[in-house]
Amino acid sequence: MGYSPPLGAPGSASGLQRGRAIRVLVVDDSLIVRAAFSRLVGAEADLELAAAVSTAEDALALLATERVDVILLDLEMPGMGGLGALPQMIERAREAKILVVSSLTADGAEQTVEALSLGAADTLQKPATGGFDQAYRERLLAKVRALGRRPLRRAAPAGQAAGSTPILRSPSRERAAIVAIGASTGGIHAIGQLFGALPTCLGVPILITQHLPASFIPAFAQQLREISGRPALPAADGMALLPDTILIAPGDAHLALAARPSGHVVRLDRRPAASGCMPSVDPMFASLADAFGAASLGVVLTGMGRDGSEGAQQIAQAGGTILAQNEATSAVWGMPGAIARAGLASAILHPRDIAGRIAAAVIARGA
């Protein structure tokens, strides 16, 4: 089974529920793609096509005067291209979210992961000939609506949850022996922020489940090595858990653990998860709770849907700690929002501040 992203996004209301349509900008040098995406957006009552342009330069010129909510961006175009224009596009678009529409070639994977690390919110494979079917259209529209949703509350300062204060759990009194991070939409950028603020030496293994296709995982691992200064590897069956080594769920299996006389090792699980995601955060968290109990530390970052909620409940029941990203800094506050609403989080923070809590939980008692 290959990568299966979350399609549902609890709380991701349409633009009509926000009082105005979600304005979409299409940036692609293919006339066929521009026409297909334009027709799709134009047919939805809660979406509005702001423009469809063929170059990044045209997009930057338009963003200087037009407000948009979501940008569908191709990376390989004549001129400066989507990747080269991305930093300026993020600056000019202000609160707009960027959905990279990419091929799944090796080169495309590297460029797409780099775009996600720079701040693009999500990615979707560009449809092959004959692949623009109903399932693809539904997936694209779900992503556009989730990204175009405006936050219910005004942004709060880093380290502070937006809006009314949710109920927080007390953190574990045990020193964290392992850290597991789950993320989806916007997660690569958030993970980069977290590792940029995390001490180089924690002395515990780190597991990551990021919703990505399998072909993107090697590029993601390489990027993590550069950002974190740690070994970062796609997980494989039987791999030992080593201090300060990052193991990443492959796109076609859940990352779980198995007990061996020498210690815990990786066990890849390809059974369907309740969330529908492959890989899913839930099996990773559930396995963590079984293996490490109150010494488990789970982190839920930005993402669409509810993946991670069931596993986080098991970590909480085992006495472990769950940390969640706040709404103000999330591309989509689906996964961390579900954690917050369920009262499972011990803190709801900016990713940089989550790094501080991780360090405190590993180095001393409590988070």
CSV table of C-alpha atoms in Angstrom, one decimal:
chain,number,residue,atom,x,y,z
A,1,MET,CA,0.0,0.0,0.0
A,2,GLY,CA,1.3,3.4,-0.9
A,3,TYR,CA,1.1,6.8,0.9
A,4,SER,CA,-2.5,7.7,1.9
A,5,PRO,CA,-3.0,11.3,3.1
A,6,PRO,CA,-5.9,12.4,5.3
A,7,LEU,CA,-8.9,13.6,3.3
A,8,GLY,CA,-11.1,14.6,6.2
A,9,ALA,CA,-10.3,17.9,8.0
A,10,PRO,CA,-12.6,18.3,11.0
A,11,GLY,CA,-13.3,22.0,11.5
A,12,SER,CA,-12.0,22.9,8.0
A,13,ALA,CA,-15.1,24.9,7.0
A,14,SER,CA,-15.6,26.1,3.5
A,15,GLY,CA,-15.2,29.7,2.5
A,16,LEU,CA,-18.9,30.2,2.5
A,17,GLN,CA,-19.0,29.4,6.2
A,18,ARG,CA,-16.4,32.1,6.7
A,19,GLY,CA,-18.6,34.7,4.9
A,20,ARG,CA,-16.6,34.9,1.7
A,21,ALA,CA,-15.2,32.6,-1.0
A,22,ILE,CA,-11.6,31.2,-0.9
A,23,ARG,CA,-9.6,33.0,-3.5
A,24,VAL,CA,-7.3,30.7,-5.5
A,25,LEU,CA,-4.3,31.6,-7.6
A,26,VAL,CA,-3.1,29.0,-10.2
A,27,VAL,CA,0.6,29.3,-11.2
A,28,ASP,CA,1.6,26.7,-13.8
A,29,ASP,CA,3.3,27.0,-17.2
A,30,SER,CA,1.1,24.2,-18.6
A,31,LEU,CA,-2.0,25.6,-20.4
A,32,ILE,CA,-3.8,22.2,-19.9
A,33,VAL,CA,-3.2,22.2,-16.1
A,34,ARG,CA,-4.2,25.9,-15.8
A,35,ALA,CA,-7.4,25.3,-17.7
A,36,ALA,CA,-8.3,22.1,-15.7
A,37,PHE,CA,-7.6,23.8,-12.3
A,38,SER,CA,-9.4,26.9,-13.3
A,39,ARG,CA,-12.5,25.0,-14.3
A,40,LEU,CA,-12.4,23.0,-11.1
A,41,VAL,CA,-12.2,26.1,-8.9
A,42,GLY,CA,-14.7,28.0,-10.9
A,43,ALA,CA,-17.3,25.3,-10.5
A,44,GLU,CA,-17.3,25.5,-6.7
A,45,ALA,CA,-19.6,28.1,-5.0
A,46,ASP,CA,-17.2,28.6,-2.1
A,47,LEU,CA,-14.1,29.0,-4.2
A,48,GLU,CA,-13.1,31.9,-6.5
A,49,LEU,CA,-10.4,32.0,-9.1
A,50,ALA,CA,-8.3,35.0,-8.5
A,51,ALA,CA,-6.2,34.4,-11.6
A,52,ALA,CA,-4.3,31.7,-13.6
A,53,VAL,CA,-0.8,32.7,-14.7
A,54,SER,CA,2.0,30.9,-16.4
A,55,THR,CA,5.1,32.3,-14.6
A,56,ALA,CA,6.3,33.0,-11.1
A,57,GLU,CA,7.0,36.6,-12.2
A,58,ASP,CA,3.4,37.1,-13.2
A,59,ALA,CA,2.3,35.6,-9.9
A,60,LEU,CA,4.5,38.0,-7.9
A,61,ALA,CA,3.2,41.0,-9.8
A,62,LEU,CA,-0.4,40.0,-9.1
A,63,LEU,CA,0.3,39.3,-5.4
A,64,ALA,CA,1.5,42.9,-5.1
A,65,THR,CA,-2.1,44.1,-5.6
A,66,GLU,CA,-4.4,41.1,-5.1
A,67,ARG,CA,-5.5,39.2,-2.0
A,68,VAL,CA,-5.5,35.4,-2.4
A,69,ASP,CA,-6.0,32.6,0.1
A,70,VAL,CA,-4.5,29.6,-1.6
A,71,ILE,CA,-1.8,29.3,-4.3
A,72,LEU,CA,-1.5,26.2,-6.5
A,73,LEU,CA,2.1,26.4,-7.5
A,74,ASP,CA,4.2,24.4,-10.1
A,75,LEU,CA,7.9,24.4,-9.3
A,76,GLU,CA,9.4,23.9,-12.7
A,77,MET,CA,8.6,26.8,-14.9
A,78,PRO,CA,10.5,29.2,-17.2
A,79,GLY,CA,12.2,32.1,-15.6
A,80,MET,CA,12.8,32.2,-11.9
A,81,GLY,CA,10.5,29.2,-11.4
A,82,GLY,CA,8.3,28.3,-8.5
A,83,LEU,CA,11.0,27.3,-6.1
A,84,GLY,CA,13.1,30.4,-6.7
A,85,ALA,CA,10.1,32.7,-6.3
A,86,LEU,CA,8.8,30.9,-3.2
A,87,PRO,CA,10.3,33.2,-0.5
A,88,GLN,CA,9.1,36.3,-2.2
A,89,MET,CA,5.7,34.7,-2.8
A,90,ILE,CA,5.3,33.8,0.9
A,91,GLU,CA,6.3,37.4,1.8
A,92,ARG,CA,3.9,39.1,-0.7
A,93,ALA,CA,1.0,36.6,-0.2
A,94,ARG,CA,1.1,37.2,3.6
A,95,GLU,CA,-1.4,34.7,5.1
A,96,ALA,CA,-2.0,32.8,1.9
A,97,LYS,CA,-1.1,29.1,1.9
A,98,ILE,CA,0.9,27.5,-0.9
A,99,LEU,CA,0.0,24.0,-2.3
A,100,VAL,CA,2.8,22.7,-4.4
A,101,VAL,CA,1.6,20.6,-7.3
A,102,SER,CA,4.5,18.3,-8.2
A,103,SER,CA,5.5,15.2,-10.0
A,104,LEU,CA,6.9,12.3,-8.0
A,105,THR,CA,10.2,12.0,-9.7
A,106,ALA,CA,13.4,12.0,-7.7
A,107,ASP,CA,14.3,15.5,-8.7
A,108,GLY,CA,10.7,16.6,-8.1
A,109,ALA,CA,10.8,15.1,-4.6
A,110,GLU,CA,14.0,17.0,-3.7
A,111,GLN,CA,12.6,20.3,-4.9
A,112,THR,CA,9.2,19.8,-3.3
A,113,VAL,CA,10.7,18.9,0.1
A,114,GLU,CA,12.8,22.0,-0.2
A,115,ALA,CA,9.7,24.1,-1.0
A,116,LEU,CA,7.9,22.6,2.0
A,117,SER,CA,10.8,23.4,4.2
A,118,LEU,CA,10.7,27.0,3.0
A,119,GLY,CA,7.1,27.4,4.0
A,120,ALA,CA,4.9,25.8,1.4
A,121,ALA,CA,2.0,24.2,3.3
A,122,ASP,CA,1.3,21.0,1.3
A,123,THR,CA,2.0,19.1,-1.8
A,124,LEU,CA,0.0,17.1,-4.3
A,125,GLN,CA,1.1,15.0,-7.3
A,126,LYS,CA,0.4,16.6,-10.6
A,127,PRO,CA,-2.1,14.3,-12.4
A,128,ALA,CA,-0.8,12.2,-15.2
A,129,THR,CA,-2.6,12.0,-18.6
A,130,GLY,CA,-6.1,10.7,-17.8
A,131,GLY,CA,-5.5,11.1,-14.1
A,132,PHE,CA,-7.6,14.1,-13.5
A,133,ASP,CA,-10.5,12.0,-12.2
A,134,GLN,CA,-13.1,12.5,-9.6
A,135,ALA,CA,-10.9,11.1,-6.8
A,136,TYR,CA,-8.1,13.5,-7.7
A,137,ARG,CA,-10.5,16.5,-7.9
A,138,GLU,CA,-12.0,15.6,-4.5
A,139,ARG,CA,-8.5,15.4,-3.0
A,140,LEU,CA,-7.4,18.7,-4.5
A,141,LEU,CA,-10.6,20.5,-3.4
A,142,ALA,CA,-10.2,19.1,0.2
A,143,LYS,CA,-6.7,20.4,0.4
A,144,VAL,CA,-7.7,23.8,-1.0
A,145,ARG,CA,-10.6,24.2,1.5
A,146,ALA,CA,-8.5,23.1,4.4
A,147,LEU,CA,-5.7,25.5,3.6
A,148,GLY,CA,-8.1,28.4,2.8
A,149,ARG,CA,-9.9,28.2,6.1
A,150,ARG,CA,-9.2,31.3,8.1
A,151,PRO,CA,-8.3,30.8,11.8
A,152,LEU,CA,-11.2,31.3,14.2
A,153,ARG,CA,-9.0,33.3,16.6
A,154,ARG,CA,-6.4,36.0,16.1
A,155,ALA,CA,-2.8,35.0,16.2
A,156,ALA,CA,-1.1,34.8,19.6
A,157,PRO,CA,2.5,35.3,20.5
A,158,ALA,CA,4.9,32.4,20.2
A,159,GLY,CA,4.7,30.1,23.1
A,160,GLN,CA,1.0,31.0,23.8
A,161,ALA,CA,-2.1,29.2,22.7
A,162,ALA,CA,-4.6,31.4,20.8
A,163,GLY,CA,-8.0,32.2,22.1
A,164,SER,CA,-9.4,30.7,25.3
A,165,THR,CA,-7.1,28.5,27.3
A,166,PRO,CA,-7.8,24.7,26.8
A,167,ILE,CA,-7.6,22.2,29.6
A,168,LEU,CA,-4.0,20.9,29.9
A,169,ARG,CA,-2.8,17.6,31.3
A,170,SER,CA,0.0,17.5,33.8
A,171,PRO,CA,3.2,16.2,32.1
A,172,SER,CA,4.8,12.9,33.1
A,173,ARG,CA,7.0,12.9,36.2
A,174,GLU,CA,9.4,10.5,34.5
A,175,ARG,CA,12.3,11.6,32.3
A,176,ALA,CA,11.4,11.1,28.6
A,177,ALA,CA,13.3,8.2,27.1
A,178,ILE,CA,12.1,8.6,23.6
A,179,VAL,CA,10.5,11.4,21.4
A,180,ALA,CA,8.0,10.7,18.6
A,181,ILE,CA,6.8,13.5,16.3
A,182,GLY,CA,3.7,13.3,14.1
A,183,ALA,CA,2.8,15.9,11.4
A,184,SER,CA,1.0,16.4,8.1
A,185,THR,CA,0.1,19.5,6.2
A,186,GLY,CA,2.7,22.2,6.9
A,187,GLY,CA,4.7,19.7,9.0
A,188,ILE,CA,8.0,19.9,7.2
A,189,HIS,CA,8.3,23.6,7.9
A,190,ALA,CA,7.2,23.1,11.5
A,191,ILE,CA,9.7,20.2,12.0
A,192,GLY,CA,12.5,22.4,10.6
A,193,GLN,CA,11.6,25.2,13.2
A,194,LEU,CA,11.5,22.6,16.0
A,195,PHE,CA,14.9,21.0,15.2
A,196,GLY,CA,16.4,24.5,14.6
A,197,ALA,CA,15.7,25.2,18.3
A,198,LEU,CA,16.5,21.7,19.7
A,199,PRO,CA,19.8,21.0,21.4
A,200,THR,CA,22.1,18.8,19.2
A,201,CYS,CA,22.5,16.2,21.9
A,202,LEU,CA,19.4,14.9,23.7
A,203,GLY,CA,20.6,11.3,24.3
A,204,VAL,CA,17.3,9.7,23.2
A,205,PRO,CA,15.9,8.2,20.0
A,206,ILE,CA,13.6,10.4,17.8
A,207,LEU,CA,10.9,8.9,15.7
A,208,ILE,CA,9.0,10.9,13.0
A,209,THR,CA,5.8,10.2,11.1
A,210,GLN,CA,5.3,12.9,8.5
A,211,HIS,CA,2.5,12.3,5.9
A,212,LEU,CA,4.6,12.0,2.7
A,213,PRO,CA,4.8,9.7,-0.3
A,214,ALA,CA,7.5,7.1,-0.1
A,215,SER,CA,9.5,8.7,-2.9
A,216,PHE,CA,9.8,11.9,-0.9
A,217,ILE,CA,11.3,10.2,2.2
A,218,PRO,CA,15.0,10.1,1.2
A,219,ALA,CA,15.0,13.8,0.4
A,220,PHE,CA,13.2,14.5,3.7
A,221,ALA,CA,15.8,12.4,5.5
A,222,GLN,CA,18.6,14.3,3.9
A,223,GLN,CA,17.1,17.6,4.8
A,224,LEU,CA,16.7,16.5,8.4
A,225,ARG,CA,20.3,15.5,8.6
A,226,GLU,CA,21.3,19.0,7.5
A,227,ILE,CA,18.9,20.9,9.8
A,228,SER,CA,19.3,18.8,12.9
A,229,GLY,CA,23.0,17.8,12.7
A,230,ARG,CA,21.9,14.2,13.5
A,231,PRO,CA,21.7,10.9,11.6
A,232,ALA,CA,18.3,10.7,9.9
A,233,LEU,CA,17.2,7.5,8.2
A,234,PRO,CA,14.1,6.0,6.7
A,235,ALA,CA,13.0,3.3,9.1
A,236,ALA,CA,13.4,-0.3,8.2
A,237,ASP,CA,12.4,-3.5,10.0
A,238,GLY,CA,14.8,-4.5,12.7
A,239,MET,CA,16.5,-1.1,13.0
A,240,ALA,CA,17.8,-0.5,16.5
A,241,LEU,CA,16.7,2.7,18.4
A,242,LEU,CA,19.9,4.8,18.9
A,243,PRO,CA,20.3,8.0,20.9
A,244,ASP,CA,20.1,11.1,18.8
A,245,THR,CA,19.2,9.2,15.7
A,246,ILE,CA,16.1,10.1,13.8
A,247,LEU,CA,14.1,7.3,12.2
A,248,ILE,CA,11.4,8.3,9.7
A,249,ALA,CA,8.3,6.3,8.8
A,250,PRO,CA,8.4,5.3,5.1
A,251,GLY,CA,5.5,6.4,3.0
A,252,ASP,CA,4.2,2.8,2.7
A,253,ALA,CA,4.2,1.6,6.3
A,254,HIS,CA,3.5,2.7,9.9
A,255,LEU,CA,6.5,3.1,12.2
A,256,ALA,CA,6.0,0.8,15.2
A,257,LEU,CA,8.3,-0.9,17.7
A,258,ALA,CA,9.0,-4.4,18.8
A,259,ALA,CA,10.8,-5.7,21.9
A,260,ARG,CA,14.0,-7.7,21.5
A,261,PRO,CA,16.5,-9.0,24.2
A,262,SER,CA,18.9,-6.3,23.1
A,263,GLY,CA,16.2,-3.5,23.3
A,264,HIS,CA,13.5,-2.1,21.1
A,265,VAL,CA,13.7,-2.2,17.3
A,266,VAL,CA,11.6,-0.9,14.4
A,267,ARG,CA,8.7,-3.0,13.3
A,268,LEU,CA,7.0,-1.7,10.1
A,269,ASP,CA,3.2,-2.2,10.1
A,270,ARG,CA,1.3,-2.1,6.8
A,271,ARG,CA,-2.2,-2.8,8.2
A,272,PRO,CA,-4.8,-0.1,7.6
A,273,ALA,CA,-5.1,2.5,10.4
A,274,ALA,CA,-8.4,3.8,11.6
A,275,SER,CA,-7.4,7.3,10.4
A,276,GLY,CA,-7.0,6.1,6.9
A,277,CYS,CA,-3.5,7.5,6.7
A,278,MET,CA,-0.4,5.6,5.5
A,279,PRO,CA,1.8,6.2,7.3
A,280,SER,CA,-0.3,7.0,10.4
A,281,VAL,CA,0.8,8.7,13.6
A,282,ASP,CA,-1.6,6.6,15.7
A,283,PRO,CA,0.3,3.2,15.4
A,284,MET,CA,3.6,5.0,16.2
A,285,PHE,CA,2.1,6.6,19.4
A,286,ALA,CA,0.3,3.4,20.5
A,287,SER,CA,3.5,1.4,20.1
A,288,LEU,CA,5.4,4.1,22.1
A,289,ALA,CA,2.9,3.9,24.9
A,290,ASP,CA,3.2,0.0,25.0
A,291,ALA,CA,7.0,0.1,24.9
A,292,PHE,CA,7.9,3.1,27.1
A,293,GLY,CA,4.8,4.0,29.1
A,294,ALA,CA,5.2,7.1,31.2
A,295,ALA,CA,8.6,7.8,29.6
A,296,SER,CA,7.0,8.4,26.2
A,297,LEU,CA,6.9,12.0,24.8
A,298,GLY,CA,4.7,12.5,21.8
A,299,VAL,CA,4.5,15.7,19.7
A,300,VAL,CA,1.7,16.6,17.3
A,301,LEU,CA,2.4,19.3,14.8
A,302,THR,CA,0.3,21.0,12.1
A,303,GLY,CA,-1.8,18.7,9.9
A,304,MET,CA,-5.2,18.0,8.4
A,305,GLY,CA,-7.5,15.5,10.0
A,306,ARG,CA,-7.3,13.8,13.4
A,307,ASP,CA,-4.4,11.4,12.9
A,308,GLY,CA,-2.5,10.9,16.2
A,309,SER,CA,-5.5,11.5,18.5
A,310,GLU,CA,-6.1,7.8,19.3
A,311,GLY,CA,-2.4,7.1,19.8
A,312,ALA,CA,-2.0,10.2,22.0
A,313,GLN,CA,-4.9,9.0,24.2
A,314,GLN,CA,-2.9,5.8,24.7
A,315,ILE,CA,0.3,7.7,25.6
A,316,ALA,CA,-1.8,9.8,28.1
A,317,GLN,CA,-3.3,6.7,29.6
A,318,ALA,CA,0.2,5.2,30.0
A,319,GLY,CA,1.3,8.4,31.9
A,320,GLY,CA,3.3,9.9,29.1
A,321,THR,CA,3.4,13.5,27.8
A,322,ILE,CA,1.8,15.0,24.7
A,323,LEU,CA,2.8,18.4,23.3
A,324,ALA,CA,0.9,20.1,20.5
A,325,GLN,CA,1.5,23.0,18.1
A,326,ASN,CA,-0.7,26.1,18.6
A,327,GLU,CA,-3.3,27.3,16.1
A,328,ALA,CA,-1.5,30.6,15.3
A,329,THR,CA,1.5,28.9,13.8
A,330,SER,CA,-0.2,25.8,12.2
A,331,ALA,CA,-0.9,25.6,8.5
A,332,VAL,CA,-4.0,23.6,9.4
A,333,TRP,CA,-5.0,23.1,13.0
A,334,GLY,CA,-6.6,19.7,12.5
A,335,MET,CA,-4.3,17.2,14.2
A,336,PRO,CA,-3.0,19.4,17.0
A,337,GLY,CA,-6.5,21.0,17.4
A,338,ALA,CA,-8.0,17.5,18.0
A,339,ILE,CA,-5.4,16.9,20.7
A,340,ALA,CA,-6.1,20.2,22.3
A,341,ARG,CA,-9.9,19.8,22.3
A,342,ALA,CA,-9.6,16.3,23.8
A,343,GLY,CA,-7.6,17.7,26.7
A,344,LEU,CA,-4.6,15.5,25.9
A,345,ALA,CA,-1.9,18.1,25.6
A,346,SER,CA,0.4,19.2,28.4
A,347,ALA,CA,1.3,22.3,26.4
A,348,ILE,CA,0.2,24.0,23.2
A,349,LEU,CA,3.0,26.0,21.7
A,350,HIS,CA,5.0,27.3,18.7
A,351,PRO,CA,7.4,24.6,17.4
A,352,ARG,CA,10.4,26.5,18.7
A,353,ASP,CA,9.0,26.5,22.2
A,354,ILE,CA,8.0,22.8,21.9
A,355,ALA,CA,11.8,22.2,21.4
A,356,GLY,CA,12.4,23.8,24.8
A,357,ARG,CA,9.8,21.5,26.4
A,358,ILE,CA,11.3,18.5,24.8
A,359,ALA,CA,14.8,19.3,26.1
A,360,ALA,CA,13.4,19.9,29.6
A,361,ALA,CA,11.5,16.6,29.5
A,362,VAL,CA,14.6,14.7,28.4
A,363,ILE,CA,17.2,16.4,30.6
A,364,ALA,CA,15.1,16.8,33.8
A,365,ARG,CA,11.8,15.6,35.3
A,366,GLY,CA,8.6,17.1,33.8
A,367,ALA,CA,8.1,19.0,30.7
